Coordinates of C-alpha atoms and ligand atoms in Angstrom, one line a residue:
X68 CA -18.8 -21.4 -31.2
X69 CA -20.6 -18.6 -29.1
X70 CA -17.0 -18.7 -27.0
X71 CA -15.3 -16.7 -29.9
X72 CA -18.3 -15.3 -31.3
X73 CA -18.3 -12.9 -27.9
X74 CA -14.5 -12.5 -28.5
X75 CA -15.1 -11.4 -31.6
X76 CA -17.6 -8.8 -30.7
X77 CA -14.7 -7.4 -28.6
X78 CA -12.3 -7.5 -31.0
X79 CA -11.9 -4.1 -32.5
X80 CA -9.1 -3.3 -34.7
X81 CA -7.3 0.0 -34.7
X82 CA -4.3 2.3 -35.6
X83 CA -1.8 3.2 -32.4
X84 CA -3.0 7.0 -32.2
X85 CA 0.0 8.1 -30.5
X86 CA 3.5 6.6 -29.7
X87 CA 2.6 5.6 -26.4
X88 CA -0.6 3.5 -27.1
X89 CA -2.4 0.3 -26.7
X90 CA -4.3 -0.8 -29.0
X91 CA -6.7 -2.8 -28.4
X92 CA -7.5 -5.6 -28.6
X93 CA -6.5 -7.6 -31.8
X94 CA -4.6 -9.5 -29.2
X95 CA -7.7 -10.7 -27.6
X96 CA -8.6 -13.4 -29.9
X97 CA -6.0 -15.2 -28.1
X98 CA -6.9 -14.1 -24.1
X99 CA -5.0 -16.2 -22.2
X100 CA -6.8 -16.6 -18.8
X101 CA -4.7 -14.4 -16.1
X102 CA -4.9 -15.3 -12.7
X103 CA -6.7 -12.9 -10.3
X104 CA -6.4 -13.7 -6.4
X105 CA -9.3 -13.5 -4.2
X106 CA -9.4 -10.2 -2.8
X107 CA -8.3 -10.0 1.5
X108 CA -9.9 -7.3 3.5
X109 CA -6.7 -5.0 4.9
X110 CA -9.4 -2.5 7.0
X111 CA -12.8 -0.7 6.7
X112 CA -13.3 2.6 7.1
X113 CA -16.7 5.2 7.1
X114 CA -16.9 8.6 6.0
X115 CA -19.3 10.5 8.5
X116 CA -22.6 13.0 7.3
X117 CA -19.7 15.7 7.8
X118 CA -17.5 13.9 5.2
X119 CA -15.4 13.1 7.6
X120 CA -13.2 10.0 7.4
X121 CA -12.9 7.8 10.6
X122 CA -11.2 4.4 10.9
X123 CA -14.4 3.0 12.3
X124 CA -18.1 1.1 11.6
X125 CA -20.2 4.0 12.0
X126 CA -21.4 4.0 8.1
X127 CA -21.8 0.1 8.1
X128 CA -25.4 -1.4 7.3
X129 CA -27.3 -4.3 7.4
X130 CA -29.4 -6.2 4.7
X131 CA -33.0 -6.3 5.4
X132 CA -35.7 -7.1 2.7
X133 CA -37.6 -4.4 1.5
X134 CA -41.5 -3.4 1.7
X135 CA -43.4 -5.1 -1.7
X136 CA -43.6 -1.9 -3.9
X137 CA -41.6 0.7 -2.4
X138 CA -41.3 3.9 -3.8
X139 CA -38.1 4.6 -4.5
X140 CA -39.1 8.3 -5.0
X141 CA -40.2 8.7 -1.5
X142 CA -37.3 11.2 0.1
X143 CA -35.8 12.8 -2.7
X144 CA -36.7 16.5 -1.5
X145 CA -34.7 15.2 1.6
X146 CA -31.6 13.9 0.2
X147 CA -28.4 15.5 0.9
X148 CA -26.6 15.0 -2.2
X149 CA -22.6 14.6 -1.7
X150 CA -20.9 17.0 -4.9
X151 CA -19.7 15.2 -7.4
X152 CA -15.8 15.3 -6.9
X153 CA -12.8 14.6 -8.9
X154 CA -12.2 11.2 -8.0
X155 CA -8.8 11.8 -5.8
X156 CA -6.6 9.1 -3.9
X157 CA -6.8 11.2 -0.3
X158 CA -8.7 9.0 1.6
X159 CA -7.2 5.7 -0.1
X160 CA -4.2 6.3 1.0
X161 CA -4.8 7.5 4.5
X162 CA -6.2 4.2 4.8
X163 CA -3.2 2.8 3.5
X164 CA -1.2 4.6 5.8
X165 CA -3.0 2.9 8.2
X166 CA -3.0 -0.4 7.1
X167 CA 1.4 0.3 7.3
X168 CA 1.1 1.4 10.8
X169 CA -0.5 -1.4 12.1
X170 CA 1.3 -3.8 10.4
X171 CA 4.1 -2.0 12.0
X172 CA 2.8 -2.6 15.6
X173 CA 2.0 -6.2 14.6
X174 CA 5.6 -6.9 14.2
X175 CA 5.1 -7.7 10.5
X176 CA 7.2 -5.9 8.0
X177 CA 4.1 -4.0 6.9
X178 CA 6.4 -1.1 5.1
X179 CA 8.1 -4.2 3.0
X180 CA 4.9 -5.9 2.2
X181 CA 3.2 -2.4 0.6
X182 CA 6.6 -1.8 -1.1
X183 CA 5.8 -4.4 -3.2
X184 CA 2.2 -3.2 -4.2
X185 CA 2.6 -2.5 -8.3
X186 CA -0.9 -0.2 -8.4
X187 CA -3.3 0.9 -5.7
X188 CA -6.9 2.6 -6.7
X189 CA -10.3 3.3 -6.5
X190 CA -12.8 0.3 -7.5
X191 CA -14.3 2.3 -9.5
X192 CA -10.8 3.1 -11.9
X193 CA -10.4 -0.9 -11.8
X194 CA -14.2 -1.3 -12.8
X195 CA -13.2 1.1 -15.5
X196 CA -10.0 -0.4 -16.8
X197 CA -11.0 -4.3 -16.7
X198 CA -14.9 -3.2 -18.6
X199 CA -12.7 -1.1 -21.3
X200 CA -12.7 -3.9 -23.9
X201 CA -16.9 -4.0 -24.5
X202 CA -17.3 0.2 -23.5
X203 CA -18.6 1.2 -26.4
X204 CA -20.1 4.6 -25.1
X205 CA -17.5 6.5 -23.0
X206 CA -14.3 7.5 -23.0
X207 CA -12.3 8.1 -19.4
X208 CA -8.8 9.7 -18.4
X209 CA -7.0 9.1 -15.4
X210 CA -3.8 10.7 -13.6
X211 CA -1.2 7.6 -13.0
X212 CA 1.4 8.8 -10.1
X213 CA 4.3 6.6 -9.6
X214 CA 6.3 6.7 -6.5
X215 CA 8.8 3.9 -6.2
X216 CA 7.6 1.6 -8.8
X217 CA 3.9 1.9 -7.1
X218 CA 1.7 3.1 -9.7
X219 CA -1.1 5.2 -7.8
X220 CA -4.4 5.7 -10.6
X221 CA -6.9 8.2 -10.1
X222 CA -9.8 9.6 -12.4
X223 CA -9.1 12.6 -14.4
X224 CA -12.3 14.5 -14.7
X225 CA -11.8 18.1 -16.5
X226 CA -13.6 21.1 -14.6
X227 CA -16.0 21.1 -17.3
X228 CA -16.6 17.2 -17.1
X229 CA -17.5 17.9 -13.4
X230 CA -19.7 20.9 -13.6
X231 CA -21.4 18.8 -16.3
X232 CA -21.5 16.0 -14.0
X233 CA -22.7 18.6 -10.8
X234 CA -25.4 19.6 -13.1
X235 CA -27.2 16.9 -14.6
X236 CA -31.3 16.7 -15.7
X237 CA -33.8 16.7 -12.7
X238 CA -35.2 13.3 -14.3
X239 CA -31.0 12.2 -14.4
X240 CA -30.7 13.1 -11.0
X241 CA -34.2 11.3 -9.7
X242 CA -33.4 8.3 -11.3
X243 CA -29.7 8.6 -9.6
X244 CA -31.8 9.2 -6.3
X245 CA -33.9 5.9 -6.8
X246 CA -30.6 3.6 -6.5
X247 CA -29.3 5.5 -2.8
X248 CA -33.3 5.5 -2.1
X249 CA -33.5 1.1 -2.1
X250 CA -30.2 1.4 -0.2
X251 CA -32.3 3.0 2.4
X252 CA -35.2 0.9 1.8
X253 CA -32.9 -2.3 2.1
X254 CA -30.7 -1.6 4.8
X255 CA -30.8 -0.6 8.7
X256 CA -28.2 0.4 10.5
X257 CA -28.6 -2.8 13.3
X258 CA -28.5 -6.4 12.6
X259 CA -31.9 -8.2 13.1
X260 CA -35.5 -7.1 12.0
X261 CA -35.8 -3.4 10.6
X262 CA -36.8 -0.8 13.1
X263 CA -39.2 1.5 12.3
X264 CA -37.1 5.3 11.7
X265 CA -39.4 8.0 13.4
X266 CA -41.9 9.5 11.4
X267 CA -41.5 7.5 8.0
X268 CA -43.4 5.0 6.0
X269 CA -42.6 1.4 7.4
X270 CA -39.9 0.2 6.4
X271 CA -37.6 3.2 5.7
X272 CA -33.7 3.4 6.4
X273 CA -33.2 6.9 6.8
X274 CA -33.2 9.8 4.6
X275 CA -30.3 9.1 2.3
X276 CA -27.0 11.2 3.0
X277 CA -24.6 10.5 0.0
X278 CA -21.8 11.8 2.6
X279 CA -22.1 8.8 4.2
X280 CA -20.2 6.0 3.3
X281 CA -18.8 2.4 4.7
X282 CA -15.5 1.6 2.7
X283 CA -13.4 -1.1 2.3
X284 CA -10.2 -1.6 1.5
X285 CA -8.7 -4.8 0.1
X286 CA -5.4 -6.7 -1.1
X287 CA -5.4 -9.1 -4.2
X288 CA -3.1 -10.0 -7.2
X289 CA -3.9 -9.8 -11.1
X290 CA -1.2 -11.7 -12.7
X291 CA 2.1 -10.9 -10.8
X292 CA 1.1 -7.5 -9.8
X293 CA -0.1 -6.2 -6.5
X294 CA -3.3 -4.3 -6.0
X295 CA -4.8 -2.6 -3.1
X296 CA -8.3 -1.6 -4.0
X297 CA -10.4 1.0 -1.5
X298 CA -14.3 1.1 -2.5
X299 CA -17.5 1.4 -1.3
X300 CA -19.7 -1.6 0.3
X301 CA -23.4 -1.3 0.7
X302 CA -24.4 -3.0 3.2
X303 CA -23.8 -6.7 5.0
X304 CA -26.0 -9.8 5.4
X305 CA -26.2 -11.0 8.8
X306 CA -22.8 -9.9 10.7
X307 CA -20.0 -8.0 9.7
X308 CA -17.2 -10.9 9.9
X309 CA -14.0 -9.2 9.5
X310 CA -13.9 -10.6 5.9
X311 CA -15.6 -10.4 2.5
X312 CA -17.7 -13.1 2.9
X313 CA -21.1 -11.2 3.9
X314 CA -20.5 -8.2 1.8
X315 CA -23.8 -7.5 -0.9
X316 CA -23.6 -5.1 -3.4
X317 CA -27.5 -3.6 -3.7
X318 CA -28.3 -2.5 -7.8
X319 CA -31.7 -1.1 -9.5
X320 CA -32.4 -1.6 -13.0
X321 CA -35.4 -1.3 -14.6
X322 CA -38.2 -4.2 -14.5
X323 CA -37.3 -6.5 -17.9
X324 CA -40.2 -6.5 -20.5
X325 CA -38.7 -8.3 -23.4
X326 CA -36.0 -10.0 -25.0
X327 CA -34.1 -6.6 -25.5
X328 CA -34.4 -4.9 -22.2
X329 CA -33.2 -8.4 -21.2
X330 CA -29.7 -7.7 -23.5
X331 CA -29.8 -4.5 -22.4
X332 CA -29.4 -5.9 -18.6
X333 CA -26.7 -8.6 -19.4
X334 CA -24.8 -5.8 -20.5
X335 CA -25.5 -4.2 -17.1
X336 CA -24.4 -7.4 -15.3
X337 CA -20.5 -6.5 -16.5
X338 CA -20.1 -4.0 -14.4
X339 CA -22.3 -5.4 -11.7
X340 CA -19.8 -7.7 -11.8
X341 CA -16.5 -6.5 -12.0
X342 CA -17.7 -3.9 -9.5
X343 CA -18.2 -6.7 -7.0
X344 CA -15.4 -9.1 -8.0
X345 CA -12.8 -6.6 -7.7
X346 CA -13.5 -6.4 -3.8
X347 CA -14.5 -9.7 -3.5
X348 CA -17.9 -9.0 -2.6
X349 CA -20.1 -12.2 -3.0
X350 CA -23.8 -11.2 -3.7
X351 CA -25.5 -8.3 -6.0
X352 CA -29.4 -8.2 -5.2
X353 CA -30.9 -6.2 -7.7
X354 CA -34.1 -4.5 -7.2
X355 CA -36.0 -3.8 -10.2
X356 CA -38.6 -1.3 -10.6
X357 CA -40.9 0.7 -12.7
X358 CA -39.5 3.6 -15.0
X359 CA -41.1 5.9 -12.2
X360 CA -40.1 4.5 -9.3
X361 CA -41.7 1.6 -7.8
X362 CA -40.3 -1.6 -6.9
X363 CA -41.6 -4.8 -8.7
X364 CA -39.5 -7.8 -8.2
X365 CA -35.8 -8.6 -6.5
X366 CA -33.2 -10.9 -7.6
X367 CA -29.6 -12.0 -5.6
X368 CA -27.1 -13.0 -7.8
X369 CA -24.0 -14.8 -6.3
X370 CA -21.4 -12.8 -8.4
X371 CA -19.1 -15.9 -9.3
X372 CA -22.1 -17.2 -11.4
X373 CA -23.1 -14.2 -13.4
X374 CA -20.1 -14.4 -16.3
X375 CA -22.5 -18.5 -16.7
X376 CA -25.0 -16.9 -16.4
X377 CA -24.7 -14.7 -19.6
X378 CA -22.0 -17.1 -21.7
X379 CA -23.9 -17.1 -24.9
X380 CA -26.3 -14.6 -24.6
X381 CA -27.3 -11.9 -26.8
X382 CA -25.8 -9.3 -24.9
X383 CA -22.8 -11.6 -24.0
X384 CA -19.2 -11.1 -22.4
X385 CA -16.4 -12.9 -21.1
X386 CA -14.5 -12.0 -18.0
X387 CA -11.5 -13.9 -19.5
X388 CA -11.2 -10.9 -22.1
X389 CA -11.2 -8.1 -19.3
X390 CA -8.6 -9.5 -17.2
X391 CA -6.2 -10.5 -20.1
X392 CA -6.6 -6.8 -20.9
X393 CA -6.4 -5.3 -17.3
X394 CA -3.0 -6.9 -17.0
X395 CA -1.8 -5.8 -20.4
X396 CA -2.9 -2.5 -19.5
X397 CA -0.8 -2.7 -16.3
X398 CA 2.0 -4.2 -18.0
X399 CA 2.2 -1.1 -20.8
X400 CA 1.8 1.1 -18.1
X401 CA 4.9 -0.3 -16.8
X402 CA 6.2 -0.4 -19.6
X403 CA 6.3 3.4 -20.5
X404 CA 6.6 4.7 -16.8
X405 CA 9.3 2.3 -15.9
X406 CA 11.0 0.7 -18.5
X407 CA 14.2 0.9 -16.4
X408 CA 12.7 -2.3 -14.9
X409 CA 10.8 -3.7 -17.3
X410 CA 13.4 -5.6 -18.9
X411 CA 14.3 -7.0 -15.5
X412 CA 10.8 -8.0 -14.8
X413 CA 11.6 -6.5 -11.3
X414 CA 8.9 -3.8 -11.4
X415 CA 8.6 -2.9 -7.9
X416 CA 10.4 -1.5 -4.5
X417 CA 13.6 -3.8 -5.1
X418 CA 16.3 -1.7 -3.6
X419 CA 15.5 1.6 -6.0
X420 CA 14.2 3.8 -3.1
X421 CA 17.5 5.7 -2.7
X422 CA 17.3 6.5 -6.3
X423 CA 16.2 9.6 -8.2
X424 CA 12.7 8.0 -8.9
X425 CA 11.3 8.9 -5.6
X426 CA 10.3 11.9 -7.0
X427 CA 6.6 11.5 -8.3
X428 CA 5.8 11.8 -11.7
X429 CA 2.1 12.2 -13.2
X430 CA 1.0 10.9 -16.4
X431 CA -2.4 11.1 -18.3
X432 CA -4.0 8.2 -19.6
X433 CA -6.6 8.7 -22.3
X434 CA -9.1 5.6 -22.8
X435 CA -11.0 6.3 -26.2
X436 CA -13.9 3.9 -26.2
X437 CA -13.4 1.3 -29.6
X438 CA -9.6 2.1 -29.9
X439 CA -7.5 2.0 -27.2
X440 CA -5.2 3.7 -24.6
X441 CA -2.9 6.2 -24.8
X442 CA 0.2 7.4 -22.1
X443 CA 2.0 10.5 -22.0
X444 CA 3.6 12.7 -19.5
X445 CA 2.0 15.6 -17.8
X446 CA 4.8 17.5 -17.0
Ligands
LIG547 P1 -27.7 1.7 -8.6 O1 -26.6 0.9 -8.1 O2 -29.0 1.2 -8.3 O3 -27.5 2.1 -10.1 P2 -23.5 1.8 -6.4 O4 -24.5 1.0 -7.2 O5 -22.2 1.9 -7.0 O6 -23.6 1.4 -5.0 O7 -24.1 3.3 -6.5 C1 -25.3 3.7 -5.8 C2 -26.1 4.6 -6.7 O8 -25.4 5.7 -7.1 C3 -26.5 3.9 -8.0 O9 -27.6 3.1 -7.8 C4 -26.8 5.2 -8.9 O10 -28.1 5.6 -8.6 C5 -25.8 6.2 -8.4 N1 -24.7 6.2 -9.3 C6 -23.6 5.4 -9.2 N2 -22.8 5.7 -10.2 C7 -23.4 6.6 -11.0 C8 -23.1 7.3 -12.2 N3 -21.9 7.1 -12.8 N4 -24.0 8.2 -12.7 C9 -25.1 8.4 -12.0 N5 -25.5 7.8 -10.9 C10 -24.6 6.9 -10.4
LIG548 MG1 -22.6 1.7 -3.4
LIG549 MG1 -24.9 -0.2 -5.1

């Protein structure tokens, strides 16, 4: 049936490359379904034009429909483009840090609750991790700290991976520029009918500033491991209610001619997907638009319903498969960084903080798309 036909597809067989390795995933004909807990909202956050990060609203914005045809081009010469970086935890855990303080003053054992956390990370690592099983194009790496059975993952770009990523193609970089440009097009920064912004076509949010961002930072559970997740929101429908509820991930893809661009954007809808579920963000509306720029038609999808939506499609995939193999990619993790504890099954915070492992340690993990992972110490 199409059910293990799309296991199948993700099956991929492979020889352990190094001692320390997953394979992956043989295992998966047999995913058992893992539990993942809806994700809470611990704080939000905003990073000012200045890059600046400030435990406030400021960056927040506001769904509003956008103009019939807009041209995402419109702006480019005016965007200030953020560099790419390398992807570190700094601002994650200063908003951790914060979450522990005011837990603190709230007379909750905040300190106890995050000593129990078994990862914390970017979305966009998580994304990365739980889409492994069907990446069939790139590779990734990412630095893995652990500091008192926490296991803190952050993306390992080489300098040369980031220059190449600072220098992409003009044509790369406009089509980049036409996602940031319909978050301008589809969001103000008030609640209620779009103002017009001085001097632009109707209907414009604002020259895009890729400095600026309104972040969110949220608790959940994949199995029996802890996960704080910090990422970035685009905008909210209605109000900002203090929970996930109104949160809307905005997309652009290219308008669907046929029954393989139409494969082509089920693929897509994976990480569309995971992207949103891992921060519990309810709605993706996707704008779709012309190879050079205009906008044709938009769809909202409520995320729960996309894996239905694709079960059995050409270009299918099964959410089942990625979380079976996010938590036995946690679990190896564990394994190799802490196997003190991982015949215990106590991974985390239970009484070790006086011990010697409060030193941090850094390891490198190499995904190699079609094989598998691989651990080993940096030091
Ligand atoms: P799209 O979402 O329309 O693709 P996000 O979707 O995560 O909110 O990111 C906003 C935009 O940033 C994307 O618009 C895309 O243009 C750009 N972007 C995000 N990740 C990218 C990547 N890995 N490479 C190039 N551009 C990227
Ligand atoms: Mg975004
Ligand atoms: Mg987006």
């Amino acid at each position: 049936d199409s059910d293990r036909q799309t296991r199948r597809r993700a099956a991929v067989e492979t020889v352990p490359v190094r001692d320390h390795s997953l394979a992956y995933p043989s295992i998966l004909a047999s995913a058992k379904p893992v539990p993942f807990q809806q994700p809470l909202p611990l704080l939000t956050f905003s990073y000012t034009p200045d890059r600046l990060l400030e435990f406030t609203d400021s960056a927040l914005r506001y769904y509003v429909e956008p103009p019939k045809r807009a041209e995402l081009r419109y702006g480019y010469e005016r965007w200030v483009r953020r560099p790419e970086e390398k992807g570190r935890l700094d601002g994650l855990l200063k908003a951790v840090s914060k979450v522990r303080t005011r837990m603190d003053a709230g007379g909750s054992d905040g300190g106890a609750w995050l000593r129990d956390v078994g990862v914390i990370s970017w979305r966009g690592v998580m994304t990365k991790i739980l889409t492994a099983p069907y990446e069939q194009r790139d590779g990734w790496e990412m630095n893995v700290m652990e500091v008192n059975g926490t296991l803190y993952l952050e993306e390992h770009l080489s300098d040369a991976r980031l220059a190449e990523k600072n220098d992409i193609v003009p044509h790369h970089r406009l089509q980049s520029y036409y996602g940031y440009s319909f978050e301008s097009w589809s969001t103000s920064s008030k609640s209620g009918p779009r103002e017009t912004v001085e001097g632009h076509l109707p209907g414009w949010g604002g020259d895009v500033d890729t400095n600026v961002q309104w972040c969110s930072v949220v608790k959940t559970k994949l199995g029996d491991t802890r996960i704080v997740i910090g990422g970035e929101v685009d905008c909210v429908r209605g109000t900002f209610t203090g929970k996930t509820d109104t949160f809307v991930e905005l997309k652009t893809s290219l308008a669907i001619r046929g029954p393989q661009d139409e494969a082509k954007f089920e693929k897509k809808l994976l990480k569309f997907y995971f992207q949103s579920f891992l921060l519990g963000v309810p709605e993706i509306v996707v704008g779709f638009r012309t190879p050079s720029g205009q906008l044709t038609t938009l769809q909202s999808f409520k995320t729960i319903e996309i894996p239905r939506l694709v079960r059995g499609k050409p270009g299918a995939w099964d959410p089942l498969i990625c979380l079976d193999w996010g938590y036995r990619f946690l679990s190896f993790l564990k394994s190799v960084i802490h196997p003190r504890y991982d015949d215990t099954a106590i991974l985390v915070g239970k009484g070790n903080t006086e011990e010697a492992n409060t030193k941090a340690r850094v390891w490198r993990v190499k995904f190699v798309q079609g094989s598998g992972v691989s651990v080993s110490p940096l030091d």
